[in-house]
Short mmCIF file of C-alpha atoms in Angstrom, two decimals:
data_model
loop_
_atom_site.label_atom_id
_atom_site.label_comp_id
_atom_site.label_asym_id
_atom_site.label_seq_id
_atom_site.Cartn_x
_atom_site.Cartn_y
_atom_site.Cartn_z
CA MET O 1335 0.00 0.00 0.00
CA PRO O 1336 1.46 3.36 -0.95
CA ALA O 1337 2.22 5.86 1.80
CA MET O 1338 -0.43 8.54 2.25
CA LYS O 1339 0.70 12.16 2.24
CA ALA O 1340 -1.13 14.77 4.22
CA SER O 1341 -1.87 17.85 2.21
CA PRO O 1342 -1.84 21.31 3.75
CA PRO O 1343 -5.21 22.83 4.57
CA LYS O 1344 -6.79 24.80 1.72
CA THR O 1345 -7.50 27.84 3.92
CA PRO O 1346 -5.02 29.29 6.37
CA GLN O 1347 -5.62 28.34 9.97
CA LYS O 1348 -6.59 31.22 12.23
CA ALA O 1349 -4.55 31.66 15.39
CA PRO O 1350 -6.53 30.72 18.48
CA THR O 1351 -8.18 33.58 20.28
CA ILE O 1352 -6.81 34.21 23.73
CA ALA O 1353 -8.84 36.27 26.15
CA PRO O 1354 -7.40 37.73 29.33
CA ASP O 1355 -7.90 35.39 32.26
CA PRO O 1356 -11.10 36.25 34.13
CA THR O 1357 -10.29 37.46 37.60
CA PRO O 1358 -11.69 35.45 40.51
CA ALA O 1359 -13.60 37.18 43.31
CA PRO O 1360 -12.14 40.60 44.05
CA ARG O 1361 -9.46 40.98 46.70
CA LYS O 1362 -10.16 42.90 49.91
CA GLY O 1363 -8.57 46.08 48.57
CA SER O 1364 -10.56 46.10 45.33
CA VAL O 1365 -14.14 46.86 44.38
CA THR O 1366 -16.18 45.42 41.50
CA LEU O 1367 -17.55 48.19 39.25
CA ALA O 1368 -19.05 45.99 36.51
CA VAL O 1369 -19.30 42.46 35.15
CA VAL O 1370 -19.12 41.27 31.54
CA ILE O 1371 -22.51 39.83 30.57
CA GLY O 1372 -21.74 38.90 26.97
CA ALA O 1373 -20.25 39.82 23.61
CA HIS O 1374 -21.53 42.59 21.35
CA GLY O 1375 -20.93 42.33 17.60
CA ILE O 1376 -17.94 40.69 15.98
CA GLY O 1377 -15.21 43.22 16.75
CA GLY O 1378 -14.47 42.26 20.35
CA GLU O 1379 -16.86 44.58 22.17
CA VAL O 1380 -18.54 43.35 25.36
CA ARG O 1381 -21.78 44.14 27.17
CA LEU O 1382 -21.39 45.18 30.80
CA LYS O 1383 -23.69 45.25 33.78
CA VAL O 1384 -22.41 48.32 35.60
CA PHE O 1385 -22.78 48.63 39.37
CA ALA O 1386 -21.49 52.20 39.61
CA GLU O 1387 -23.20 55.47 38.75
CA THR O 1388 -20.53 56.03 36.12
CA MET O 1389 -17.41 54.32 34.84
CA SER O 1390 -15.88 57.55 33.57
CA GLY O 1391 -12.52 58.15 35.13
CA TYR O 1392 -11.62 54.45 35.15
CA LYS O 1393 -9.43 53.10 32.35
CA SER O 1394 -7.57 50.23 33.99
CA PHE O 1395 -9.24 47.20 35.57
CA ASN O 1396 -8.20 43.97 37.28
CA ASP O 1397 -4.75 45.15 38.33
CA GLY O 1398 -3.96 46.51 34.88
CA THR O 1399 -4.84 43.39 32.89
CA LEU O 1400 -7.73 45.16 31.10
CA THR O 1401 -7.53 48.62 29.53
CA LEU O 1402 -10.80 50.34 28.63
CA LYS O 1403 -10.66 51.97 25.20
CA SER O 1404 -14.30 53.08 24.96
CA ALA O 1405 -17.70 52.70 26.59
CA ARG O 1406 -21.17 53.77 25.50
CA PRO O 1407 -24.75 53.09 26.55
CA GLY O 1408 -26.46 50.15 24.87
CA ASN O 1409 -29.93 48.63 24.86
CA ASN O 1410 -28.87 45.83 27.19
CA GLY O 1411 -26.15 47.36 29.36
CA THR O 1412 -23.04 49.36 28.59
CA ILE O 1413 -21.08 48.45 25.45
CA ALA O 1414 -17.33 48.51 26.06
CA ARG O 1415 -14.15 47.87 24.13
CA PHE O 1416 -10.95 46.72 25.82
CA ALA O 1417 -7.50 46.92 24.23
CA GLU O 1418 -6.81 43.28 25.11
CA VAL O 1419 -10.00 41.84 23.52
CA ALA O 1420 -9.59 41.57 19.74
CA ASP O 1421 -12.59 39.60 18.49
CA ARG O 1422 -15.95 38.04 19.34
CA ASN O 1423 -14.41 34.78 20.58
CA ALA O 1424 -12.27 36.67 23.10
CA ALA O 1425 -15.30 38.77 24.08
CA GLU O 1426 -17.40 35.63 24.66
CA ALA O 1427 -14.62 34.17 26.79
CA MET O 1428 -14.86 37.25 29.02
CA ARG O 1429 -18.47 36.50 30.07
CA GLY O 1430 -18.70 36.59 33.86
CA THR O 1431 -15.46 38.53 34.32
CA GLU O 1432 -15.73 41.07 37.12
CA LEU O 1433 -14.10 44.44 36.45
CA THR O 1434 -12.38 45.60 39.60
CA VAL O 1435 -10.55 48.76 40.64
CA PRO O 1436 -8.50 49.49 43.75
CA ARG O 1437 -10.60 50.70 46.67
CA SER O 1438 -8.29 53.71 46.94
CA SER O 1439 -9.41 54.94 43.48
CA LEU O 1440 -13.03 55.43 44.59
CA PRO O 1441 -14.27 58.91 45.46
CA PRO O 1442 -14.60 59.74 49.17
CA LEU O 1443 -18.00 59.25 50.77
CA GLU O 1444 -20.20 61.98 52.19
CA ASP O 1445 -22.07 61.55 55.49
CA GLY O 1446 -24.83 58.96 55.11
CA GLU O 1447 -23.33 57.46 51.94
CA TYR O 1448 -21.98 53.94 51.65
CA TYR O 1449 -20.60 51.52 49.13
CA HIS O 1450 -22.64 48.35 48.76
CA THR O 1451 -19.49 46.30 49.09
CA ASP O 1452 -19.01 47.70 52.61
CA LEU O 1453 -22.41 46.47 53.79
CA ILE O 1454 -22.41 42.98 52.25
CA GLY O 1455 -21.52 40.44 54.93
CA LEU O 1456 -22.03 42.77 57.91
CA PRO O 1457 -23.67 41.24 60.97
CA VAL O 1458 -27.11 42.70 61.68
CA VAL O 1459 -28.54 43.45 65.12
CA SER O 1460 -31.87 44.96 66.12
CA THR O 1461 -32.25 48.19 68.08
CA ASP O 1462 -33.15 45.86 70.99
CA GLY O 1463 -29.66 44.30 70.76
CA GLU O 1464 -30.83 40.97 69.31
CA ALA O 1465 -28.51 39.33 66.75
CA ILE O 1466 -30.56 38.98 63.56
CA GLY O 1467 -28.27 37.70 60.81
CA ARG O 1468 -26.07 39.03 57.99
CA VAL O 1469 -26.50 41.38 55.04
CA VAL O 1470 -26.46 39.15 51.95
CA ALA O 1471 -27.60 41.50 49.17
CA ILE O 1472 -28.56 45.05 48.32
CA ASP O 1473 -31.13 45.72 45.63
CA ASN O 1474 -32.60 48.86 44.18
CA PHE O 1475 -35.97 48.53 42.48
CA GLY O 1476 -36.20 52.25 41.73
CA ALA O 1477 -37.25 53.77 45.06
CA GLY O 1478 -33.96 53.39 46.90
CA ASP O 1479 -31.76 50.62 48.23
CA VAL O 1480 -33.28 47.61 49.96
CA ILE O 1481 -31.11 45.53 52.29
CA GLU O 1482 -31.60 41.76 52.20
CA ILE O 1483 -30.79 40.05 55.48
CA GLU O 1484 -30.40 36.32 56.05
CA ARG O 1485 -31.25 34.94 59.47
CA PRO O 1486 -29.30 31.99 60.92
CA THR O 1487 -32.33 29.85 60.02
CA ALA O 1488 -31.63 30.68 56.33
CA LYS O 1489 -34.85 32.71 56.12
CA ARG O 1490 -34.37 36.04 54.41
CA PHE O 1491 -36.17 39.35 54.74
CA MET O 1492 -35.72 42.83 53.34
CA VAL O 1493 -35.70 46.30 54.86
CA PRO O 1494 -35.45 49.67 53.13
CA MET O 1495 -32.15 51.48 53.61
CA ARG O 1496 -33.83 54.48 55.26
CA VAL O 1497 -33.18 55.98 58.68
CA GLU O 1498 -36.54 54.66 60.02
CA ALA O 1499 -35.47 51.08 59.26
CA VAL O 1500 -31.68 51.28 59.53
CA PRO O 1501 -30.83 53.99 62.06
CA GLU O 1502 -27.09 53.26 62.05
CA TRP O 1503 -24.30 51.24 60.53
CA ASP O 1504 -20.53 51.19 60.59
CA ALA O 1505 -17.71 48.89 59.50
CA GLU O 1506 -18.60 46.38 62.24
CA ARG O 1507 -22.41 46.01 62.09
CA LEU O 1508 -25.73 47.23 60.73
CA VAL O 1509 -28.54 48.10 63.16
CA VAL O 1510 -32.17 47.48 62.10
CA GLU O 1511 -35.18 48.96 63.90
CA ALA O 1512 -36.69 46.07 65.89
CA SER O 1513 -40.16 46.50 64.35
CA PHE O 1514 -38.67 45.79 60.87
CA ALA O 1515 -37.04 42.60 62.09
CA THR O 1516 -40.05 40.75 63.48
CA GLU O 1517 -40.77 37.33 62.02
#
């Protein structure tokens, strides 16, 4: 039997697309500003779910591994282009990547303001001193922030982030008015 020869492919092979490695959960000194929710078009743009009021002023994310070239509003989130993401395959590979910045780059807070990241995980006590649980989420359905608290029994409840419901909080705990914490 004659030896078979392999012929070269008729079309040139495209180099594999390599996307920057998605960053795991943010470190203590960093804050997540957005997350990649998908690709947009074929040129390497991504759709972002943004957790900040604005991303202007931020060009470098994830310890310098991602450089923002442009961002604009889109129908389903913010559309962004990163210097390191060249095509749709790389953009798709970015899905789920959190975009983090150093905590020190955030603007200072005014009295009564807070960053969501500072409240998540805080122990919660009532104004009566009873341990209630932990802050597990913060949502905003349009009328202001709502704090979601999980009791040790795994039951969850929500309270509005208003002075009547949450009279005080600090880096150590969040205090909820006892009448909002009844089961």
